[in-house]
């Protein structure tokens, strides 16, 4: 297939020296962060009111199938973004999930709600690896971890703003208002991205290197060939564990803390604290990783995540201490997961970087499915507090073991 025309491939300006890629990729990831929290924010209301026929079991199904769509989208987008470019792929993803998110309030029953969430998930899953591939290529090799972690602050700023929005909107305007706002903001972003987002220069160089005007052809199998096999397996397991923690906590934390005796409003406040911690952790983790190395930083972060998750199982009478404990858990849980993405960007060459990020995110999304499913099963059984936190702590320990098998760097550059 011929490569796209220069106007479509590169956009209005080169990525080199431009701040637009940083701002627009951050904004795209922030829109993705909306999805991280929105179900956790509205599930207590949907279950409490029984609106659309929701029960704890059907809420778990909706969350699970939505994340199946996210996983499919993440895996499918990798070869496409490596072939057709980061720019058009990212714009298409944002357009798709914004339209489907805006359609969610039109659902008449649980089935329609779930189908719309699944379809929106296809675009949401594809958005994140595309944006991170762009930013990994936009940064210098010495600051690649910081570029990825700073971009991912958008994910959690979006989550924080969504939690704040939920405190204001859900009670007074209904759960539907959350999806209306998310969809409209996404659609307003699309024209700006079309006007200002250039193509990745690394992608354009890869096209040029292939010669004859051919775009690079990438297959998922290329990330498990030769020395990449051991690297990919270790990173996939860590990504699975990391996203299990991220989505399990964000989906069920308000409900689990409600079982511990806190109010629903208090649970949403703790969700906010969790994601504020995530932003703090990301700002710190990237700099530490660039200075000390990605592997030792990721190992330390997952180990500390395990410790603080286990500590959440202890009932604290002081509200301030509860918020501090949740904040600390957020600092290490979420940035540990993003360090896995930074590791992917560091170890794979540009020709398969989009595919590698998509595969890591896609396999990780299986963990994102298991996390809410595990939390939902524990909630349904009435044992989510404290056993949910024990299960999450063990998951973080498994991530430490998986990352221990991954080399800190590839000794030789492998051409694909």
mmCIF file of C-alpha atoms in Angstrom, residues 4 49 73 111 138 193-194 247 263 270 272 302 305 307 320 332 351 369 388 396-397:
data_model
loop_
_atom_site.group_PDB
_atom_site.id
_atom_site.type_symbol
_atom_site.label_atom_id
_atom_site.label_comp_id
_atom_site.label_asym_id
_atom_site.label_seq_id
_atom_site.Cartn_x
_atom_site.Cartn_y
_atom_site.Cartn_z
ATOM 1 C CA UNK A 4 0.040 8.623 2.715
ATOM 2 C CA UNK A 49 -30.700 2.916 42.017
ATOM 3 C CA UNK A 73 -8.061 -2.055 20.353
ATOM 4 C CA UNK A 111 -27.089 -4.785 27.237
ATOM 5 C CA UNK A 138 9.715 12.611 20.228
ATOM 6 C CA UNK A 193 -5.325 17.616 16.662
ATOM 7 C CA UNK A 194 -6.000 17.688 12.919
ATOM 8 C CA UNK A 247 -8.236 -0.887 36.895
ATOM 9 C CA UNK A 263 -19.533 6.690 52.759
ATOM 10 C CA UNK A 270 -10.320 8.340 48.124
ATOM 11 C CA UNK A 272 -9.398 11.220 43.888
ATOM 12 C CA UNK A 302 6.303 -2.381 42.290
ATOM 13 C CA UNK A 305 3.275 -0.711 45.752
ATOM 14 C CA UNK A 307 3.760 -2.811 50.739
ATOM 15 C CA UNK A 320 -6.435 11.931 57.335
ATOM 16 C CA UNK A 332 3.721 3.720 43.498
ATOM 17 C CA UNK A 351 10.230 -0.094 13.326
ATOM 18 C CA UNK A 369 -10.195 -7.188 32.771
ATOM 19 C CA UNK A 388 -9.056 -7.347 47.879
ATOM 20 C CA UNK A 396 2.502 -6.367 42.659
ATOM 21 C CA UNK A 397 4.955 -8.978 43.958
#
